[in-house]
mmCIF file of C-alpha atoms in Angstrom:
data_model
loop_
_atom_site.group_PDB
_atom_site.id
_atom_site.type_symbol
_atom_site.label_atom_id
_atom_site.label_comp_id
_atom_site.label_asym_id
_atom_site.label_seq_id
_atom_site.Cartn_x
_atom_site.Cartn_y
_atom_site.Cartn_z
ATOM 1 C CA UNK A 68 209.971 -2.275 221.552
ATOM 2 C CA UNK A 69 209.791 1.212 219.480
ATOM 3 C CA UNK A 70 209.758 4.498 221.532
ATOM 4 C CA UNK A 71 207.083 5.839 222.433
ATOM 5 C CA UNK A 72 206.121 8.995 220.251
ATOM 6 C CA UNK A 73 204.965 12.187 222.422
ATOM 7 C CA UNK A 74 203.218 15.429 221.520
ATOM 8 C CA UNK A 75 203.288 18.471 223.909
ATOM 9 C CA UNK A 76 200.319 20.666 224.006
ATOM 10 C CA UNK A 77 201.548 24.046 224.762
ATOM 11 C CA UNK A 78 204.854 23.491 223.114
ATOM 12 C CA UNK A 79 205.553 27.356 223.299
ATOM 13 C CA UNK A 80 204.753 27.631 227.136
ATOM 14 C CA UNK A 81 207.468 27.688 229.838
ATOM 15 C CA UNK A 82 206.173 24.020 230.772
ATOM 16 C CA UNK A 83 206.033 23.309 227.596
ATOM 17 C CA UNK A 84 209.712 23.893 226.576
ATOM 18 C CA UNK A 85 210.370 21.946 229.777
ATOM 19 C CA UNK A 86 208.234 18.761 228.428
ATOM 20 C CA UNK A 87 210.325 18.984 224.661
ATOM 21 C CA UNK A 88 213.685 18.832 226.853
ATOM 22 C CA UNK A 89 212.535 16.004 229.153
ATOM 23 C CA UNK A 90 211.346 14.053 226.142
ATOM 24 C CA UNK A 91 213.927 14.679 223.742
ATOM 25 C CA UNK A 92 216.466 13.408 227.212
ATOM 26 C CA UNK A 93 214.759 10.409 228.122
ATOM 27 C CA UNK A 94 215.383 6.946 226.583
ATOM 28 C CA UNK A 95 212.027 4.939 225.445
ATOM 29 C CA UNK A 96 210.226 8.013 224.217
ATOM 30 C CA UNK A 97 210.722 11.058 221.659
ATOM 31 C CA UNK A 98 208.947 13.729 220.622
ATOM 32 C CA UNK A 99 206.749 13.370 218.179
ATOM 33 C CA UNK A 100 204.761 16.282 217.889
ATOM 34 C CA UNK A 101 203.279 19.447 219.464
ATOM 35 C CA UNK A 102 200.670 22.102 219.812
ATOM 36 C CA UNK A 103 200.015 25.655 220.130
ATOM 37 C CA UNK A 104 196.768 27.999 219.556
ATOM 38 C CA UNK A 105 195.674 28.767 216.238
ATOM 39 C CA UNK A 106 197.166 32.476 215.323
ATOM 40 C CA UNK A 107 200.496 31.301 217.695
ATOM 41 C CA UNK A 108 202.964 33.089 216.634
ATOM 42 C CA UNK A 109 205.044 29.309 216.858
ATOM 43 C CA UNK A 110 202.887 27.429 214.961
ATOM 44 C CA UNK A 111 205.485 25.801 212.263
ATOM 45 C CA UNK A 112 208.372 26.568 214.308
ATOM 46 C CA UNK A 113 210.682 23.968 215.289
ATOM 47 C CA UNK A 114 209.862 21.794 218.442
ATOM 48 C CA UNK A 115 213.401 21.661 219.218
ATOM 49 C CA UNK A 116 214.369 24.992 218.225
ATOM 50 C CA UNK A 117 211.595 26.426 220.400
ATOM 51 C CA UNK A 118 213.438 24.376 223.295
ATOM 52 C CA UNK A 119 216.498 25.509 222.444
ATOM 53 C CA UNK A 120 218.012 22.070 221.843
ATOM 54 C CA UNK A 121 218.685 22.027 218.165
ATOM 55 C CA UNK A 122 216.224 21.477 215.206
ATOM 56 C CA UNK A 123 214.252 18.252 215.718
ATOM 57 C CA UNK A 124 212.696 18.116 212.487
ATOM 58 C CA UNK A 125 209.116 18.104 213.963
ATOM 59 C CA UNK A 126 206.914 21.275 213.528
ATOM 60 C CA UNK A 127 204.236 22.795 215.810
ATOM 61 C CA UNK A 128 200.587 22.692 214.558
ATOM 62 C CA UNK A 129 197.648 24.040 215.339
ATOM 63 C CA UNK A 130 195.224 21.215 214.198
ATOM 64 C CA UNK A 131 195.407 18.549 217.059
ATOM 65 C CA UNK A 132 193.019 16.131 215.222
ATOM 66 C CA UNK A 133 195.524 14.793 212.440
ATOM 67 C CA UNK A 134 198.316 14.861 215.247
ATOM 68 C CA UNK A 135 196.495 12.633 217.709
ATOM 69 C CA UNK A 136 196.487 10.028 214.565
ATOM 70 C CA UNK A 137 200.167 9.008 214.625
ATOM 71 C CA UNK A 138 201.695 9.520 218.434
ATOM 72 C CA UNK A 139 201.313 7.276 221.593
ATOM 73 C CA UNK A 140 200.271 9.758 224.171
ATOM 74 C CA UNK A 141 200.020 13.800 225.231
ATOM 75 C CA UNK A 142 201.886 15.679 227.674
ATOM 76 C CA UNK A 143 199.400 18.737 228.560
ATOM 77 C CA UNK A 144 200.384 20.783 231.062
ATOM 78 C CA UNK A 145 197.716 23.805 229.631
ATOM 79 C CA UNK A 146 194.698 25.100 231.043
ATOM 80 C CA UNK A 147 190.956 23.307 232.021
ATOM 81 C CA UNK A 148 189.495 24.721 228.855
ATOM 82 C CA UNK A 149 192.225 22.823 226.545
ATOM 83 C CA UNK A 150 192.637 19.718 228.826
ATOM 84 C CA UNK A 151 188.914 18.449 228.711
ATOM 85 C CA UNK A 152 189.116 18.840 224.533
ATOM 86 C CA UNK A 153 192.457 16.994 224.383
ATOM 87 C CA UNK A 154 191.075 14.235 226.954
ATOM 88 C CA UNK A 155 187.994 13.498 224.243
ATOM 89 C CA UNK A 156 190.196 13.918 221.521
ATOM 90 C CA UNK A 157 192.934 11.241 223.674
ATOM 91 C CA UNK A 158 190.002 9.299 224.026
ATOM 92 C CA UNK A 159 188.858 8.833 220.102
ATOM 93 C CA UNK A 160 192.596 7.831 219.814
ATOM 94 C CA UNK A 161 193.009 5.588 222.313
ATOM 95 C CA UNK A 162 196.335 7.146 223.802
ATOM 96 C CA UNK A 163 198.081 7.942 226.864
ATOM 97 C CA UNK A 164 196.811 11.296 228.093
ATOM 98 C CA UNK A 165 198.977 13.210 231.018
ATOM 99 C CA UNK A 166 197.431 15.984 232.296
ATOM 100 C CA UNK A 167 198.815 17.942 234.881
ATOM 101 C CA UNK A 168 196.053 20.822 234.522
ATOM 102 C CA UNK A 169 194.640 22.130 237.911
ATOM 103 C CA UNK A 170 191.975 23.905 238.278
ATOM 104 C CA UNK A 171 188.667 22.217 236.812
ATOM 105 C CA UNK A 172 184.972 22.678 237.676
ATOM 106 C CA UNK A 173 183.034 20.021 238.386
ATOM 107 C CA UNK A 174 181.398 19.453 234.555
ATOM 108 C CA UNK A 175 185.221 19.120 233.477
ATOM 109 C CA UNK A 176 186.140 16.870 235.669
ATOM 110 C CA UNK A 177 182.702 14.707 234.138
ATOM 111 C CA UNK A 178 183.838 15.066 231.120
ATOM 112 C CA UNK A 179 187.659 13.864 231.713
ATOM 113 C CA UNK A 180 185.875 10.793 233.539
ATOM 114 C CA UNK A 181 183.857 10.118 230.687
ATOM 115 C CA UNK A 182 186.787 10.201 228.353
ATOM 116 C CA UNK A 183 189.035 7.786 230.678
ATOM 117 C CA UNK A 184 186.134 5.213 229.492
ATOM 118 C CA UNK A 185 188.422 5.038 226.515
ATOM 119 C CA UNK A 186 191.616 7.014 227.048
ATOM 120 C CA UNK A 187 194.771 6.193 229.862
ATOM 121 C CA UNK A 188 194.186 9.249 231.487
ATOM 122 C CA UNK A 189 197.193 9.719 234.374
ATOM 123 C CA UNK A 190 195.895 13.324 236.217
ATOM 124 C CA UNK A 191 197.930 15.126 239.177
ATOM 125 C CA UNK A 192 197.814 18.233 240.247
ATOM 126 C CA UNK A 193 201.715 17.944 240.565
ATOM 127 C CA UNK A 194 204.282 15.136 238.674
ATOM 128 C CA UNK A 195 207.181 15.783 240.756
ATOM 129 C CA UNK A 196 208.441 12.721 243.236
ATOM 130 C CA UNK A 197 209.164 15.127 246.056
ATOM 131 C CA UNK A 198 205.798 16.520 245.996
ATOM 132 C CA UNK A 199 203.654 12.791 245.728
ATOM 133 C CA UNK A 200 205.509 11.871 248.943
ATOM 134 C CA UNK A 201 204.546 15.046 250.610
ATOM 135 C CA UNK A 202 200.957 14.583 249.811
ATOM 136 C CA UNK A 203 201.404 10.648 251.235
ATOM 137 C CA UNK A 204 203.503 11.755 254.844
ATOM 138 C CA UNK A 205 200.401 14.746 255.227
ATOM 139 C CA UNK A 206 197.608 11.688 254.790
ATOM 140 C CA UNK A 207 199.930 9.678 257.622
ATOM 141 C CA UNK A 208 200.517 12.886 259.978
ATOM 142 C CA UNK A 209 197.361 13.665 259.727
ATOM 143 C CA UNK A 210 195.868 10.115 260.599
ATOM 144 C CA UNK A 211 198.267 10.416 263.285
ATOM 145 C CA UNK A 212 197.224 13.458 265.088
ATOM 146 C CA UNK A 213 194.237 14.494 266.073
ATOM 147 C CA UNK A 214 192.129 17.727 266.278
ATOM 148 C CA UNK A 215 194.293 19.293 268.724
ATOM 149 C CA UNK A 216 196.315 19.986 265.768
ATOM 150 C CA UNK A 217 195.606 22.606 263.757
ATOM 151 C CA UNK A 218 196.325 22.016 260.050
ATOM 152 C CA UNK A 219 197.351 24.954 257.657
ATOM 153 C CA UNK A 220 198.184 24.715 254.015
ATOM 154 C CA UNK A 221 200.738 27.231 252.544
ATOM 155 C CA UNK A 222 202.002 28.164 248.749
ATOM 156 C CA UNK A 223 203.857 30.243 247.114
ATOM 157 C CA UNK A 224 204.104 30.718 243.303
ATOM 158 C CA UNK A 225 205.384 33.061 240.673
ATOM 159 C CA UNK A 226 203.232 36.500 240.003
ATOM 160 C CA UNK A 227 201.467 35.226 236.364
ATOM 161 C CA UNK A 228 199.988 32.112 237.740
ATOM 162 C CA UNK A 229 196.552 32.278 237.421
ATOM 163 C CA UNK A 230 194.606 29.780 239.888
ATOM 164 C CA UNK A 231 194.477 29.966 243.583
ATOM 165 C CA UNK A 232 194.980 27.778 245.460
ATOM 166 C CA UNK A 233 197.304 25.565 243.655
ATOM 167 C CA UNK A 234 196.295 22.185 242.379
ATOM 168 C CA UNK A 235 199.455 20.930 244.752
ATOM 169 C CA UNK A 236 197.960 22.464 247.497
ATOM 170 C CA UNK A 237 194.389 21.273 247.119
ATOM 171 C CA UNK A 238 196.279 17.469 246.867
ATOM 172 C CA UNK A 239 197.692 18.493 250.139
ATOM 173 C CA UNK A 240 194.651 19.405 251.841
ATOM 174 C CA UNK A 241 192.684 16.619 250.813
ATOM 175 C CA UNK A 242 195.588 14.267 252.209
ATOM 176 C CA UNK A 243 194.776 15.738 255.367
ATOM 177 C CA UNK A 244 191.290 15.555 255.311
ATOM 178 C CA UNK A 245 191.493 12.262 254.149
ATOM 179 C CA UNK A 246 193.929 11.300 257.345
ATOM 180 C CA UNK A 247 191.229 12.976 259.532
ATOM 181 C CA UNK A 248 188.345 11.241 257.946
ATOM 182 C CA UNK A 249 187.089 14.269 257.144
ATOM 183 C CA UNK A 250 185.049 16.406 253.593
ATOM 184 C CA UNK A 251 187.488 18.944 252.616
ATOM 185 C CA UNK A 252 184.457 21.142 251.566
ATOM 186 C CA UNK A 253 183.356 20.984 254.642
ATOM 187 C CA UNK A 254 186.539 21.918 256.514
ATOM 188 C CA UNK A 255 188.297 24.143 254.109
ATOM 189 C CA UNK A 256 188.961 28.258 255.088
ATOM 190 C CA UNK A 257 190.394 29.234 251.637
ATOM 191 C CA UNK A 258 190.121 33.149 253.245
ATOM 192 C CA UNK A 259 190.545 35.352 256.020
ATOM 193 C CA UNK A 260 190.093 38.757 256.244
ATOM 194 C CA UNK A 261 188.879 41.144 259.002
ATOM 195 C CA UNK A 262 186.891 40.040 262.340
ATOM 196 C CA UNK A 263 186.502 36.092 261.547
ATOM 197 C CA UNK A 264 186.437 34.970 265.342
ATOM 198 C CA UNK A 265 188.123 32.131 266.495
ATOM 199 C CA UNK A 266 189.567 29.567 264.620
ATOM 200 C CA UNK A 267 186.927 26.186 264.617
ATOM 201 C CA UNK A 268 188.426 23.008 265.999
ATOM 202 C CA UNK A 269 189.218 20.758 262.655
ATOM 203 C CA UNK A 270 189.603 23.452 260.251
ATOM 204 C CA UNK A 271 192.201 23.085 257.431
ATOM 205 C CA UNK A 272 193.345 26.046 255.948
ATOM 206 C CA UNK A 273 195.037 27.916 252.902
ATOM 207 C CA UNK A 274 197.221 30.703 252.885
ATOM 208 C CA UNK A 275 198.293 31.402 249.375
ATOM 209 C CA UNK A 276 201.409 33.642 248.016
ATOM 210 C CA UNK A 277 202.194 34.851 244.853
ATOM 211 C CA UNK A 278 205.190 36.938 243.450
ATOM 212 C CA UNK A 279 208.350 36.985 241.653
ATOM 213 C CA UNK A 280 209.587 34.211 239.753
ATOM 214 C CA UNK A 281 208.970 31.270 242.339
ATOM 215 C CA UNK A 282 208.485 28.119 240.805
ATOM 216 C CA UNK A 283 206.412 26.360 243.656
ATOM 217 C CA UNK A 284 206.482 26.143 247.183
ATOM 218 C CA UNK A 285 204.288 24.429 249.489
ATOM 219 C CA UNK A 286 204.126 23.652 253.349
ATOM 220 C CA UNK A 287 201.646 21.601 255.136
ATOM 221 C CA UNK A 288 201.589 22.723 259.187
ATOM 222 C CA UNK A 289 200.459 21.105 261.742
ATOM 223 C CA UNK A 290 200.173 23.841 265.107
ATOM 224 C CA UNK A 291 198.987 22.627 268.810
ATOM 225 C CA UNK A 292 200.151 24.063 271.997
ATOM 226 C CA UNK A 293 203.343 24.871 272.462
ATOM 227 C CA UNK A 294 204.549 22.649 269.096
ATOM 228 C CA UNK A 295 204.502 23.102 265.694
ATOM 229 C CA UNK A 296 205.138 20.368 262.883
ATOM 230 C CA UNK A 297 205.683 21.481 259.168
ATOM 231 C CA UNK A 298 206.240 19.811 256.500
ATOM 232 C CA UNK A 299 207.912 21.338 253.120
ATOM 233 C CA UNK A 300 208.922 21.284 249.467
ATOM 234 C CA UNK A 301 210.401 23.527 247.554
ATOM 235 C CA UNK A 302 210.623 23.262 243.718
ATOM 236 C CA UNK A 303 213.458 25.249 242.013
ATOM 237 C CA UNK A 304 213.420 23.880 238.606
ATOM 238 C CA UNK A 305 210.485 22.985 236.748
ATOM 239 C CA UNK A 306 211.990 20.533 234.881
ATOM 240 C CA UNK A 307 211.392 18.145 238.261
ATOM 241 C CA UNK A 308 207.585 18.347 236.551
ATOM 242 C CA UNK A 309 208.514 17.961 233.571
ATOM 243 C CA UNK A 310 210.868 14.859 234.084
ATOM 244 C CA UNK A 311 207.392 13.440 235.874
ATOM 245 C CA UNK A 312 205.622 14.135 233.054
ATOM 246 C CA UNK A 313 207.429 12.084 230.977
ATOM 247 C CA UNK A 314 207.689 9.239 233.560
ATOM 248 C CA UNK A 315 203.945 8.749 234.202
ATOM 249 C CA UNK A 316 203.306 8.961 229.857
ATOM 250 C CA UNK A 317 205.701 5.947 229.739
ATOM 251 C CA UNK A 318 204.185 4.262 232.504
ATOM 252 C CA UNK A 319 201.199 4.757 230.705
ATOM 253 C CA UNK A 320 201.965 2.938 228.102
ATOM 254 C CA UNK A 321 200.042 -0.326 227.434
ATOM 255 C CA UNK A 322 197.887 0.514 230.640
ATOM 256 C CA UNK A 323 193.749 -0.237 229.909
ATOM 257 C CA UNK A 324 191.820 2.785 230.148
ATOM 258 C CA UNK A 325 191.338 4.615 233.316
ATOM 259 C CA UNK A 326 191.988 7.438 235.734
ATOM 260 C CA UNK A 327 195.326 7.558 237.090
ATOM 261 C CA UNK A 328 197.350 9.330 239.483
ATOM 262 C CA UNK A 329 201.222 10.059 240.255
ATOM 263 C CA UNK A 330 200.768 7.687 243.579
ATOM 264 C CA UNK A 331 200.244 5.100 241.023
ATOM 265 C CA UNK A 332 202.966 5.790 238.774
ATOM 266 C CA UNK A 333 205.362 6.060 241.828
ATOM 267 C CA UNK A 334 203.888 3.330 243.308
ATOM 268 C CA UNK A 335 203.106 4.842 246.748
#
């Protein structure tokens, strides 16, 4: 069986780097191609220069359309505004299409389900294996304990990221309200600030962080009387996303046309 040729969108991007490195490591795949903005100053550069592996030979390009042609699948760890124009484009092509994107409205997420009509679409709002079993013990816990169990939601990330709260973070509250039986919307406090009253019985909250250079950090707390459960992951290289990435594209592979998620790559 031939590898599997990947493109990453965002080559020049911190998470995009990653994505080069975890491809260009892995066995089954290579990289086959990559993107950046028109006007980037790294459009023609080297995909594994820009990594700083060595030259690969492959050039960034700022004209997705002809790329999509010749390559297997995406690995698009960009923004909402990219991600729902690389899902149609994934979709026209038929390809794998990993998107590990946060953040989209409710029309985006339309459109990415109209695109998985056609496209392998495998969407998390975190690839790491760490995380997806965090997300599956909160749904348990939660299930487990009832209301007189307060349930918090906590992250912390580095000062330029842009979205609040974090895709991870949203996958961790709806675990819980999903263990509680409950509508997120309904339940969610995503702010506090000045005389709110007392807390309502079945709340789940967020408390979000942001400074430095931290990668990702997330706890899920459960608070009653007199005990306190919390459960934690810390990220401290994003490679641990990346290296996800690159499993769920190759899991992808030969899968019929759908939405996806890491539970399902992990089998969870």
């Amino acid at each position: 069986m031939s590898d599997m040729k990947l493109a990453v969108m965002g080559a020049a991007g911190r998470m995009g780097r990653e994505l080069i490195r975890a491809v260009h490591e892995k066995e089954g795949c290579v990289v086959a191609g990559g993107t950046e903005a028109p006007g980037s100053d790294a459009v023609g550069a080297d995909l594994g220069e820009l990594a700083g592996i060595g030259p690969l030979g492959v050039s960034v390009t700022d004209e997705p359309l002809e790329l999509f042609t010749r390559i297997d699948g995406i690995l698009d760890f960009t923004a909402p505004v990219a991600s729902v124009v690389f899902a149609d484009l994934a979709a026209q092509a038929r390809i794998v299409h990993v998107m590990g994107s946060t953040g989209f409205s409710v029309d985006e997420e339309e459109r990415i389900a109209a695109a998985a009509r056609h496209a392998t679409i495998i969407k998390a709002g975190n690839m790491s294996l760490g995380v997806n079993l965090l997300v599956e013990l909160t749904r348990k816990v939660a299930r487990s304990l009832d209301e007189d169990f307060d349930i918090e939601v906590l992250e912390m990330h580095h000062r330029d990221k842009v979205d609040a709260p974090s895709g991870t973070a949203l996958m961790l509250g709806q675990a819980a309200a999903e263990g509680r039986e409950v509508d997120l919307e309904k339940h969610s406090v995503r702010s506090r600030d000045g005389h709110t009253g007392a807390r309502n019985r079945g709340d789940i909250g967020f408390a979000t962080l942001r400074g430095g250079s931290v990668v990702g950090e997330h706890s899920v707390i459960f608070a009653a009387n007199g005990e306190r459960l919390e459960l934690t992951h810390k990220a401290a290289d994003r490679g641990i996303f990346a290296r996800g990435g690159v499993r769920a594209a190759l899991w992808g592979k030969g899968k019929p046309p759908g939405i996806y998620s890491m539970v399902d790559v992990l089998g969870l």
